[in-house]
């Protein structure tokens, strides 16, 4: 191409692919000269229109067959270049323990090309980022091979075109080869050696104790440190980290800066007092193992302060990831003003560390990636690091997944993926830089697949040679990354052996001195009862009433919408009926109306609210309609964003069709924003089945394990109305089985006023010692049942009642022979059947609205009124082996006279939650009601032996 830059040359001096390229550029030049390079503009102005003479000397070059062949070579070279970009990772040096096999896609022979064929192509056509820096096409191809088959394997072809161009520019300008200062190299070695020496010291000192060593992937520690430093430089205030047990102790020590004394004391089972106000860790009454515990550290990095949070984590891999996404969103949201919260994604970064087997294996990962760009759940881009040991417990990679890489799932979400060899620590850190800059630029997720190995077994008592002998024969011969990097530093003369030895000596001294300083005496072994007693808090009585004037004003404003806003006609009529409660005093307040009033008054008190679920804006049962849609424009409007009394934000979102990831997110949001009333609503109660890990491991047990408090509300539509096994039961029995230590409140309510007051009570206890989650068996048919409605006076004068006695019954206490205890929807149905109270003077019906904590004193007081009591029954809709029966029976039995045995009325024991035929349901429901309301001499019931 040199001849093309000579103005004395002409079109006659050009042939082959170069001629084809110039002809193509000339066509562009004729249409618009600015479309071609300035040098070509001058060339074409000098040469003029192409004049191609055919002579004996160039007759072959001008033949169609020759030109077609040259053009084919041109296309093949471009294919080769793109295949290097797309598939270079197949040959990249990304595995510490083995080399990848060469890929024929990256060879000249695969395309039937010679080096001369490739040299003919201008370098800038192949590699425009290196224009003027490469001699010819062959040099450009060799350069691309160097870039794309080194210690980093790039997969970016599946991302959006703009992002791909940005990434390609960074990669092909060798962003990953940014120079490291001598100080940076020394810091990197120091961080690697800290990670290695820490593990080896524990291995020798506490032989056989589990720690889930990071060895084989020590580079993870300086990689996390790099991301935190970059975040601090950018002014990010919070980095929220999720990771499972492997390497957690090392990260606590070297990223969260937990003193070695604190960690060694846990191995020693001795007492350690934290004296650093910038380091915070909590534990619950019964605690958790040391490699599940998290911490918070306020760090100073140069002149910047940054808070680093490592989330608590159960053994259920990956579920803490979605919790941390909630952490980050809560840290980003400003909820101080009405309307939706104002989000600033620069305030917090979510950093999720995954396992290589868990990333593709656990469905919660896909759910989390799926919601990552939605309005309700995006956090401005998450950095995902796959801590890739190339093994899952004892399962080799080929049995862990159906894809080449553990990261392949992310491709479906257009997320760039960088594979990097963990034995190349410098490449690892520069990869983190690129991932961070991508997140900052595009506010999207990015995946770094940090590929190492696992030097020990799954834990320190596990012998991997028994199950994975071939792999571990290689591992045992492989030098540590510290050794590899040490040799590199010495060979390139970046550091001397003496300097390295000084660093090692200093680190070992700090570790051994920390061990000397710990208390070697075992701490007192205390009973569970003693531990529980220290963390026992009852909910105090809270005034949840609201005066009539305030409710009237709020109600009126809730029914105002902007001029010209076209509400669906039928819905408008339904909503306007809410005025009649205040104007005509002849209507009760239904469930959705009570909820809207509760939300509005909570916002008035300055408490932010966040409500999400699969159909929460409208409500699964078309009851809420708290977000309105203009029938002509589709514009959305939420009255709670505009009412004059509001003093905090109100966020309401329809969620993705997920349970476990969404509930985990909302739990995490509430942990970091404890002043916010957070509600998650299941579409149907049984959908909580899909969120059971979050319920079991976080919501019910988080405080007792980790001292992690939450006031989240879980709304689970529950009730037997003939909708079959899948849409009847929210599995009340599970929540009652998990109930202990005042860990949560479980309620099954029977009136809208009760719902109003319990919501306001929950908002009032946020950020207090008494706070705990609230699980509500939410209604379906009761949403519109007049018998479940309540008059205005119950809102202005009432309070939440744990127990409700049936109005009109029990007035003649000497006549009462039976008490029927019940809860929720069935209580309302029973109430409708005893409207003629005179014929039921022998009966009292008592609704237990708060099942846990069990309202023992209130029930004892009610039972004490009846001196001639002969029967106590528990009646429920659920099968006998489900619902509240197993939980409630012994508690009731303890409160009644010894000669009376609590008996059961309800469905028999069943393997399925309910029958499927609506006609059978109707008959069964009537049988239950008849048995509960039929005197003993006409009815035979089963008694329980307790």
Coordinates of C-alpha atoms in Angstrom, one line a residue, residues 375-945:
X375 CA -36.8 -0.6 37.0
X376 CA -37.6 -2.2 40.4
X377 CA -34.4 -4.2 40.8
X378 CA -31.5 -2.7 38.7
X379 CA -28.6 -1.5 40.7
X380 CA -26.6 0.2 38.0
X381 CA -24.6 -2.9 37.1
X382 CA -23.3 -5.7 39.2
X383 CA -19.7 -7.1 38.9
X384 CA -19.9 -10.9 39.1
X385 CA -16.8 -12.9 39.8
X386 CA -16.9 -16.6 39.4
X387 CA -14.3 -18.0 41.8
X388 CA -13.6 -20.9 39.5
X389 CA -12.0 -23.9 41.2
X390 CA -12.9 -26.1 38.2
X391 CA -14.7 -28.5 40.5
X392 CA -17.8 -28.7 42.6
X393 CA -17.3 -30.6 45.9
X394 CA -16.2 -33.8 44.2
X395 CA -18.0 -33.3 40.9
X396 CA -15.8 -32.6 37.8
X397 CA -16.9 -29.8 35.5
X398 CA -18.2 -32.0 32.7
X399 CA -20.8 -33.4 35.2
X400 CA -21.7 -29.9 36.6
X401 CA -23.0 -28.3 33.5
X402 CA -23.9 -28.8 29.8
X403 CA -21.9 -25.8 28.6
X404 CA -18.2 -25.2 28.0
X405 CA -17.8 -22.5 30.6
X406 CA -19.6 -22.1 33.9
X407 CA -20.2 -18.5 32.8
X408 CA -22.2 -19.3 29.7
X409 CA -25.5 -18.6 31.3
X410 CA -24.6 -14.9 31.3
X411 CA -24.5 -14.8 27.5
X412 CA -28.3 -15.1 27.3
X413 CA -28.5 -11.7 29.1
X414 CA -26.0 -9.9 26.8
X415 CA -23.4 -9.7 29.6
X416 CA -19.7 -9.5 28.6
X417 CA -17.5 -12.3 30.0
X418 CA -13.8 -12.2 30.7
X419 CA -12.0 -15.4 31.5
X420 CA -8.7 -14.9 33.3
X421 CA -6.0 -17.2 34.6
X422 CA -5.8 -16.8 38.3
X423 CA -2.1 -17.7 38.2
X424 CA -1.6 -14.5 36.2
X425 CA -2.4 -12.0 39.0
X426 CA -1.4 -8.9 37.1
X427 CA -3.8 -9.9 34.3
X428 CA -6.4 -10.6 36.9
X429 CA -6.2 -7.1 38.4
X430 CA -6.3 -5.4 35.0
X431 CA -9.4 -7.5 34.1
X432 CA -11.1 -6.2 37.2
X433 CA -10.2 -2.7 36.0
X434 CA -11.8 -3.3 32.7
X435 CA -14.9 -4.9 34.3
X436 CA -15.2 -1.9 36.7
X437 CA -14.9 0.6 33.9
X438 CA -17.5 -1.2 31.8
X439 CA -19.9 -1.1 34.7
X440 CA -19.3 2.6 35.3
X441 CA -19.8 3.4 31.6
X442 CA -22.8 1.3 30.7
X443 CA -24.4 0.7 34.2
X444 CA -24.8 -3.0 33.3
X445 CA -23.7 -6.3 34.7
X446 CA -20.3 -7.9 33.8
X447 CA -18.8 -11.3 34.6
X448 CA -15.2 -12.1 35.4
X449 CA -14.5 -15.9 35.3
X450 CA -11.4 -16.1 37.6
X451 CA -10.1 -19.5 36.8
X452 CA -7.9 -21.3 39.3
X453 CA -8.1 -24.6 41.1
X454 CA -8.7 -26.0 44.6
X455 CA -5.5 -27.0 46.4
X456 CA -7.2 -28.7 49.3
X457 CA -10.3 -30.9 49.3
X458 CA -13.8 -29.5 49.6
X459 CA -13.0 -28.9 53.2
X460 CA -9.9 -29.5 55.3
X461 CA -11.1 -32.9 56.4
X462 CA -11.8 -34.1 52.9
X463 CA -9.2 -36.1 50.9
X464 CA -9.6 -35.3 47.2
X465 CA -7.3 -38.1 45.9
X466 CA -10.1 -40.5 46.7
X467 CA -12.5 -39.0 44.2
X468 CA -10.4 -36.8 41.8
X469 CA -6.9 -38.5 41.7
X470 CA -5.9 -37.3 38.2
X471 CA -6.7 -33.7 39.0
X472 CA -4.9 -33.8 42.3
X473 CA -1.8 -35.5 41.0
X474 CA -1.4 -32.3 38.9
X475 CA -2.4 -29.9 41.8
X476 CA 0.2 -31.4 44.2
X477 CA 3.0 -30.7 41.7
X478 CA 1.8 -27.2 40.8
X479 CA 3.5 -24.2 42.4
X480 CA 1.4 -21.7 44.3
X481 CA 0.5 -18.4 42.7
X482 CA 2.7 -16.6 45.2
X483 CA 5.7 -18.8 44.0
X484 CA 4.8 -18.1 40.4
X485 CA 4.6 -14.4 40.9
X486 CA 7.7 -14.2 43.1
X487 CA 9.7 -15.9 40.3
X488 CA 8.3 -13.5 37.7
X489 CA 9.2 -10.4 39.8
X490 CA 12.8 -11.6 40.4
X491 CA 13.3 -12.6 36.7
X492 CA 12.0 -9.2 35.4
X493 CA 14.1 -7.5 38.1
X494 CA 11.1 -5.7 39.6
X495 CA 12.0 -6.9 43.1
X496 CA 15.0 -8.6 44.6
X497 CA 14.9 -11.8 46.5
X498 CA 15.9 -9.8 49.6
X499 CA 13.0 -7.4 49.2
X500 CA 10.6 -10.3 48.8
X501 CA 12.0 -12.1 51.9
X502 CA 11.4 -8.9 54.0
X503 CA 7.8 -8.8 53.0
X504 CA 7.3 -12.4 53.8
X505 CA 9.0 -12.1 57.2
X506 CA 6.9 -9.0 58.1
X507 CA 3.6 -10.8 57.2
X508 CA 4.5 -14.0 59.1
X509 CA 5.5 -12.0 62.1
X510 CA 2.1 -10.2 62.2
X511 CA 0.3 -13.5 62.0
X512 CA 2.3 -15.2 64.7
X513 CA 2.1 -12.3 67.0
X514 CA -1.7 -12.2 66.6
X515 CA -1.8 -15.8 67.6
X516 CA 0.3 -15.1 70.7
X517 CA -2.1 -12.3 71.7
X518 CA -5.3 -14.4 71.7
X519 CA -6.9 -15.8 74.8
X520 CA -6.1 -19.5 74.8
X521 CA -8.7 -20.4 77.4
X522 CA -12.0 -21.7 76.0
X523 CA -14.9 -19.4 76.5
X524 CA -17.8 -20.4 78.7
X525 CA -20.2 -23.0 77.1
X526 CA -23.7 -21.7 77.7
X527 CA -27.0 -23.3 77.2
X528 CA -29.3 -22.4 74.4
X529 CA -31.9 -21.1 76.9
X530 CA -29.4 -18.7 78.4
X531 CA -28.4 -17.4 75.0
X532 CA -32.0 -16.9 73.9
X533 CA -32.9 -15.0 77.1
X534 CA -30.5 -12.2 76.2
X535 CA -32.4 -11.4 73.0
X536 CA -36.0 -11.5 74.0
X537 CA -38.2 -8.6 73.1
X538 CA -42.0 -8.3 73.2
X539 CA -43.9 -5.9 71.0
X540 CA -45.2 -3.1 73.2
X541 CA -48.7 -1.7 72.8
X542 CA -48.7 0.9 70.0
X543 CA -51.3 3.5 69.3
X544 CA -52.3 2.8 65.7
X545 CA -55.4 4.9 65.5
X546 CA -55.8 7.8 63.1
X547 CA -58.3 10.7 63.7
X548 CA -61.3 11.0 61.4
X549 CA -60.3 14.4 60.0
X550 CA -56.9 13.0 58.8
X551 CA -58.5 9.9 57.3
X552 CA -61.2 12.0 55.5
X553 CA -58.6 14.3 54.0
X554 CA -56.4 11.4 52.9
X555 CA -59.4 9.4 51.5
X556 CA -60.5 12.4 49.4
X557 CA -57.0 13.0 47.9
X558 CA -56.6 9.3 47.1
X559 CA -59.6 9.6 44.8
X560 CA -58.3 12.6 42.9
X561 CA -56.4 12.3 39.7
X562 CA -55.0 14.8 37.2
X563 CA -57.3 16.7 34.9
X564 CA -57.7 14.8 31.7
X565 CA -56.5 11.5 33.1
X566 CA -58.9 8.8 31.9
X567 CA -59.5 6.2 34.5
X568 CA -61.2 3.0 33.3
X569 CA -65.0 3.7 33.8
X570 CA -65.9 0.6 35.7
X571 CA -62.9 1.0 38.0
X572 CA -63.7 4.7 38.6
X573 CA -67.2 3.8 39.9
X574 CA -65.7 1.2 42.2
X575 CA -63.1 3.6 43.6
X576 CA -65.6 6.4 44.0
X577 CA -67.7 4.2 46.3
X578 CA -64.9 4.8 48.9
X579 CA -66.2 8.3 49.4
X580 CA -69.5 6.9 50.7
X581 CA -67.8 5.5 53.8
X582 CA -67.1 9.1 54.9
X583 CA -70.0 10.9 53.3
X584 CA -73.0 8.6 53.7
X585 CA -71.8 6.4 56.6
X586 CA -73.5 3.4 55.3
X587 CA -70.6 1.4 53.9
X588 CA -67.8 -0.5 55.5
X589 CA -64.2 -0.1 54.5
X590 CA -63.0 -3.1 52.5
X591 CA -59.6 -4.7 52.6
X592 CA -58.0 -2.8 49.7
X593 CA -59.4 0.5 51.0
X594 CA -58.1 -0.2 54.5
X595 CA -54.7 -0.9 53.0
X596 CA -54.6 2.3 51.0
X597 CA -55.5 4.3 54.1
X598 CA -52.9 2.5 56.1
X599 CA -50.2 3.2 53.5
X600 CA -51.1 6.8 53.3
X601 CA -51.0 7.3 57.1
X602 CA -47.7 5.5 57.3
X603 CA -46.3 7.8 54.7
X604 CA -47.7 10.8 56.6
X605 CA -45.7 9.5 59.6
X606 CA -42.5 9.8 57.5
X607 CA -42.0 6.0 57.0
X608 CA -41.1 5.1 53.4
X609 CA -42.9 2.1 51.8
X610 CA -41.8 -0.4 49.2
X611 CA -44.3 -3.0 47.9
X612 CA -43.5 -5.5 45.1
X613 CA -45.0 -8.7 43.7
X614 CA -46.0 -10.2 40.4
X615 CA -49.2 -8.1 40.1
X616 CA -48.9 -5.7 43.0
X617 CA -49.9 -2.5 41.2
X618 CA -53.3 -3.8 40.4
X619 CA -53.4 -6.7 42.8
X620 CA -53.7 -10.3 41.8
X621 CA -57.5 -10.2 42.6
X622 CA -58.1 -6.8 41.0
X623 CA -58.6 -5.3 44.4
X624 CA -55.7 -2.9 45.0
X625 CA -55.6 -0.6 41.9
X626 CA -53.1 1.6 43.6
X627 CA -51.5 2.5 40.3
X628 CA -54.0 3.7 37.6
X629 CA -53.6 3.5 33.9
X630 CA -55.0 6.1 31.5
X631 CA -57.2 4.1 29.1
X632 CA -56.3 6.3 26.2
X633 CA -52.6 7.0 26.7
X634 CA -51.4 4.2 29.0
X635 CA -49.9 6.7 31.3
X636 CA -49.5 5.6 34.9
X637 CA -50.6 7.5 38.0
X638 CA -50.3 6.6 41.7
X639 CA -52.3 8.9 44.0
X640 CA -50.0 7.9 46.9
X641 CA -47.2 9.8 45.1
X642 CA -49.2 13.1 45.1
X643 CA -51.2 13.3 48.3
X644 CA -50.3 16.4 50.4
X645 CA -49.9 14.5 53.6
X646 CA -47.1 12.2 52.4
X647 CA -43.7 12.7 53.9
X648 CA -41.8 9.8 52.4
X649 CA -41.4 7.8 49.2
X650 CA -43.7 5.1 48.1
X651 CA -42.3 2.5 45.7
X652 CA -44.6 0.0 44.1
X653 CA -43.5 -2.4 41.3
X654 CA -44.8 -5.4 39.5
X655 CA -41.9 -7.8 39.8
X656 CA -40.5 -10.4 37.4
X657 CA -42.1 -13.8 37.6
X658 CA -39.8 -15.0 40.3
X659 CA -40.2 -15.8 44.0
X660 CA -36.9 -16.7 45.6
X661 CA -34.8 -13.9 44.0
X662 CA -37.4 -11.2 44.5
X663 CA -38.2 -12.1 48.1
X664 CA -34.4 -12.3 48.8
X665 CA -33.9 -8.8 47.2
X666 CA -36.7 -7.3 49.3
X667 CA -35.3 -8.9 52.5
X668 CA -31.9 -7.4 51.7
X669 CA -33.4 -4.0 50.9
X670 CA -35.1 -4.0 54.3
X671 CA -31.9 -5.0 56.1
X672 CA -30.0 -2.0 54.8
X673 CA -33.0 0.3 54.9
X674 CA -34.6 -0.7 58.2
X675 CA -36.6 2.5 58.4
X676 CA -38.6 1.4 55.2
X677 CA -41.7 -0.7 55.4
X678 CA -41.0 -3.4 52.8
X679 CA -43.7 -5.7 51.6
X680 CA -43.5 -8.7 49.3
X681 CA -46.7 -10.1 48.0
X682 CA -47.0 -13.6 46.5
X683 CA -49.4 -13.9 43.6
X684 CA -50.9 -16.9 45.5
X685 CA -49.8 -18.0 48.9
X686 CA -48.4 -21.3 47.6
X687 CA -46.0 -19.4 45.4
X688 CA -43.9 -19.0 48.6
X689 CA -42.9 -22.6 48.0
X690 CA -40.5 -21.2 45.4
X691 CA -39.0 -18.8 47.9
X692 CA -38.6 -21.3 50.7
X693 CA -34.8 -20.9 51.0
X694 CA -35.1 -17.2 51.7
X695 CA -37.9 -17.9 54.2
X696 CA -36.0 -20.7 56.0
X697 CA -32.4 -19.3 55.9
X698 CA -32.9 -15.6 56.1
X699 CA -36.3 -14.3 57.2
X700 CA -37.1 -16.8 60.0
X701 CA -33.5 -17.4 61.2
X702 CA -31.4 -14.4 60.3
X703 CA -31.7 -12.7 63.6
X704 CA -30.9 -15.8 65.7
X705 CA -28.0 -16.8 63.4
X706 CA -26.4 -13.5 62.6
X707 CA -28.2 -10.8 64.7
X708 CA -29.6 -9.5 61.4
X709 CA -32.9 -7.8 61.9
X710 CA -35.7 -7.3 59.5
X711 CA -39.2 -5.9 59.5
X712 CA -40.3 -7.3 56.1
X713 CA -43.9 -8.1 55.6
X714 CA -44.8 -11.2 53.5
X715 CA -48.3 -11.2 52.1
X716 CA -49.5 -14.7 51.2
X717 CA -53.0 -15.1 49.8
X718 CA -54.5 -18.1 51.7
X719 CA -58.0 -19.6 52.0
X720 CA -60.0 -22.7 50.8
X721 CA -62.4 -21.5 48.2
X722 CA -62.5 -24.4 45.8
X723 CA -59.5 -23.3 43.6
X724 CA -57.7 -26.6 44.0
X725 CA -54.5 -27.8 45.6
X726 CA -52.2 -25.1 44.1
X727 CA -54.2 -22.0 45.1
X728 CA -55.7 -22.7 48.5
X729 CA -52.8 -23.0 51.0
X730 CA -49.9 -20.7 51.8
X731 CA -48.6 -23.6 53.9
X732 CA -49.4 -21.9 57.3
X733 CA -48.0 -24.9 59.0
X734 CA -44.5 -24.3 57.8
X735 CA -44.4 -20.8 59.2
X736 CA -45.7 -22.0 62.6
X737 CA -43.2 -24.8 62.6
X738 CA -40.4 -22.2 62.1
X739 CA -41.7 -19.9 64.8
X740 CA -39.6 -19.4 67.9
X741 CA -37.6 -16.8 69.8
X742 CA -40.1 -14.1 68.7
X743 CA -38.5 -14.5 65.3
X744 CA -41.6 -13.2 63.5
X745 CA -45.3 -12.6 63.7
X746 CA -47.7 -14.9 61.9
X747 CA -51.2 -13.6 61.5
X748 CA -54.4 -14.8 59.8
X749 CA -56.7 -11.8 59.9
X750 CA -60.5 -11.6 59.6
X751 CA -61.2 -7.9 59.1
X752 CA -60.0 -4.9 57.2
X753 CA -59.5 -2.9 60.4
X754 CA -57.2 -5.6 61.8
X755 CA -55.1 -5.3 58.6
X756 CA -55.0 -1.5 58.9
X757 CA -53.8 -1.7 62.5
X758 CA -51.3 -4.5 62.1
X759 CA -49.7 -2.6 59.1
X760 CA -49.4 0.5 61.2
X761 CA -48.1 -1.4 64.1
X762 CA -45.4 -3.0 61.9
X763 CA -44.4 0.4 60.6
X764 CA -44.1 1.7 64.2
X765 CA -41.7 -1.0 65.4
X766 CA -39.3 -0.6 62.5
X767 CA -35.7 0.3 63.7
X768 CA -36.5 -0.8 67.2
X769 CA -35.4 -3.8 69.3
X770 CA -38.8 -5.4 68.9
X771 CA -38.8 -5.4 65.1
X772 CA -39.4 -8.8 63.4
X773 CA -40.8 -9.9 60.1
X774 CA -44.6 -10.1 59.7
X775 CA -46.2 -13.0 57.8
X776 CA -49.8 -12.5 56.9
X777 CA -52.1 -15.1 55.5
X778 CA -53.7 -12.6 53.2
X779 CA -57.3 -13.0 51.9
X780 CA -58.8 -13.7 48.6
X781 CA -62.6 -13.9 48.9
X782 CA -62.5 -11.7 52.0
X783 CA -61.2 -8.8 49.9
X784 CA -64.8 -8.1 48.9
X785 CA -66.7 -9.9 51.6
X786 CA -68.9 -7.3 53.5
X787 CA -68.5 -9.4 56.7
X788 CA -64.7 -8.7 56.6
X789 CA -65.2 -5.0 56.2
X790 CA -65.0 -2.6 59.1
X791 CA -66.7 0.7 59.9
X792 CA -64.7 3.9 60.2
X793 CA -64.9 4.0 64.0
X794 CA -62.8 0.8 64.1
X795 CA -60.0 2.8 62.4
X796 CA -60.2 5.9 64.5
X797 CA -60.7 4.2 67.9
X798 CA -59.5 0.6 67.5
X799 CA -56.3 -1.3 67.7
X800 CA -54.9 -4.6 66.5
X801 CA -56.4 -7.4 68.5
X802 CA -54.5 -10.7 68.8
X803 CA -57.8 -12.4 69.7
X804 CA -61.4 -11.5 68.8
X805 CA -64.5 -13.0 70.5
X806 CA -67.5 -13.4 68.2
X807 CA -69.9 -10.5 68.8
X808 CA -73.2 -11.6 70.3
X809 CA -71.9 -14.9 71.6
X810 CA -70.8 -15.8 75.1
X811 CA -73.0 -13.2 76.8
X812 CA -74.6 -15.9 78.9
X813 CA -71.4 -17.4 80.2
X814 CA -73.1 -20.1 82.3
X815 CA -74.8 -21.5 79.2
X816 CA -71.6 -21.8 77.1
X817 CA -70.5 -25.4 76.8
X818 CA -68.3 -25.2 73.7
X819 CA -65.6 -22.9 72.5
X820 CA -64.7 -23.1 68.8
X821 CA -61.3 -21.6 68.2
X822 CA -60.6 -20.7 64.5
X823 CA -58.6 -18.2 62.4
X824 CA -58.8 -16.2 59.2
X825 CA -61.4 -16.8 56.4
X826 CA -63.1 -19.7 58.1
X827 CA -63.8 -17.5 61.1
X828 CA -65.8 -15.1 58.9
X829 CA -67.7 -17.9 57.3
X830 CA -68.6 -19.3 60.8
X831 CA -69.6 -15.8 61.8
X832 CA -72.1 -15.6 58.9
X833 CA -73.7 -18.9 60.1
X834 CA -74.3 -17.7 63.6
X835 CA -76.1 -14.4 62.9
X836 CA -79.0 -15.6 65.0
X837 CA -77.1 -15.6 68.2
X838 CA -80.0 -16.6 70.4
X839 CA -79.9 -20.2 69.1
X840 CA -76.2 -20.4 69.9
X841 CA -76.1 -19.5 73.6
X842 CA -74.3 -22.8 74.2
X843 CA -71.4 -21.7 71.9
X844 CA -68.6 -19.1 71.7
X845 CA -66.4 -18.6 68.7
X846 CA -62.9 -17.1 69.3
X847 CA -60.8 -16.0 66.4
X848 CA -57.0 -16.2 66.9
X849 CA -55.8 -13.4 64.7
X850 CA -52.1 -13.6 65.8
X851 CA -51.1 -17.2 65.8
X852 CA -47.5 -16.5 66.7
X853 CA -46.5 -15.2 69.2
X854 CA -49.3 -17.2 70.7
X855 CA -51.6 -14.8 72.7
X856 CA -51.7 -17.0 75.8
X857 CA -52.9 -14.5 78.4
X858 CA -55.8 -13.2 76.3
X859 CA -57.0 -16.8 75.6
X860 CA -56.6 -17.8 79.2
X861 CA -58.8 -14.9 80.2
X862 CA -61.5 -15.7 77.8
X863 CA -61.6 -19.4 78.7
X864 CA -61.8 -18.5 82.4
X865 CA -65.2 -16.9 81.9
X866 CA -66.9 -20.3 81.2
X867 CA -67.4 -22.4 84.3
X868 CA -69.6 -25.0 82.6
X869 CA -67.3 -25.6 79.7
X870 CA -67.4 -29.1 78.3
X871 CA -65.7 -28.8 74.8
X872 CA -62.9 -27.0 73.2
X873 CA -62.5 -27.5 69.5
X874 CA -60.1 -26.2 66.9
X875 CA -61.7 -25.8 63.5
X876 CA -59.7 -25.2 60.3
X877 CA -60.0 -25.5 56.5
X878 CA -56.7 -27.1 56.0
X879 CA -56.0 -30.9 56.3
X880 CA -55.3 -32.1 59.8
X881 CA -51.6 -32.6 59.1
X882 CA -51.4 -29.0 57.8
X883 CA -52.6 -25.6 58.9
X884 CA -52.3 -24.5 62.6
X885 CA -53.6 -27.7 64.3
X886 CA -50.4 -29.4 65.3
X887 CA -49.0 -26.0 66.5
X888 CA -52.2 -24.8 68.3
X889 CA -53.5 -28.0 69.9
X890 CA -50.9 -28.4 72.7
X891 CA -51.0 -24.7 73.4
X892 CA -54.8 -24.7 73.9
X893 CA -54.6 -27.9 75.9
X894 CA -52.3 -26.3 78.4
X895 CA -54.9 -23.5 79.0
X896 CA -58.1 -25.6 79.5
X897 CA -59.3 -27.8 82.4
X898 CA -57.6 -31.2 82.5
X899 CA -60.8 -33.2 82.0
X900 CA -61.4 -31.5 78.6
X901 CA -59.4 -32.7 75.6
X902 CA -59.0 -30.3 72.6
X903 CA -60.8 -31.8 69.6
X904 CA -60.4 -31.2 65.9
X905 CA -62.7 -30.2 63.1
X906 CA -61.4 -29.9 59.6
X907 CA -60.2 -31.8 56.6
X908 CA -58.7 -35.2 57.3
X909 CA -55.0 -35.8 56.8
X910 CA -54.0 -35.4 53.2
X911 CA -50.9 -35.5 51.1
X912 CA -52.2 -32.7 48.8
X913 CA -53.2 -29.3 50.4
X914 CA -56.8 -29.6 49.1
X915 CA -59.2 -31.5 46.9
X916 CA -59.4 -30.5 43.2
X917 CA -63.1 -30.8 42.5
X918 CA -65.1 -27.6 43.5
X919 CA -68.2 -29.6 44.3
X920 CA -66.3 -31.8 46.7
X921 CA -64.8 -28.6 48.2
X922 CA -68.3 -27.2 48.7
X923 CA -69.5 -30.3 50.5
X924 CA -66.4 -30.6 52.6
X925 CA -66.5 -27.0 53.6
X926 CA -70.1 -27.3 54.7
X927 CA -69.3 -30.4 56.7
X928 CA -66.6 -28.6 58.6
X929 CA -69.0 -25.7 59.4
X930 CA -71.8 -28.0 60.4
X931 CA -69.5 -30.0 62.7
X932 CA -68.3 -26.8 64.4
X933 CA -71.8 -25.5 64.9
X934 CA -73.6 -28.7 65.8
X935 CA -74.1 -29.6 69.5
X936 CA -72.2 -32.6 70.9
X937 CA -75.2 -34.9 71.1
X938 CA -75.7 -34.5 67.3
X939 CA -72.1 -34.7 66.3
X940 CA -69.2 -37.0 67.0
X941 CA -65.7 -35.4 66.9
X942 CA -62.2 -36.7 67.2
X943 CA -60.2 -35.8 70.3
X944 CA -56.5 -35.3 70.3
X945 CA -54.2 -37.1 72.7

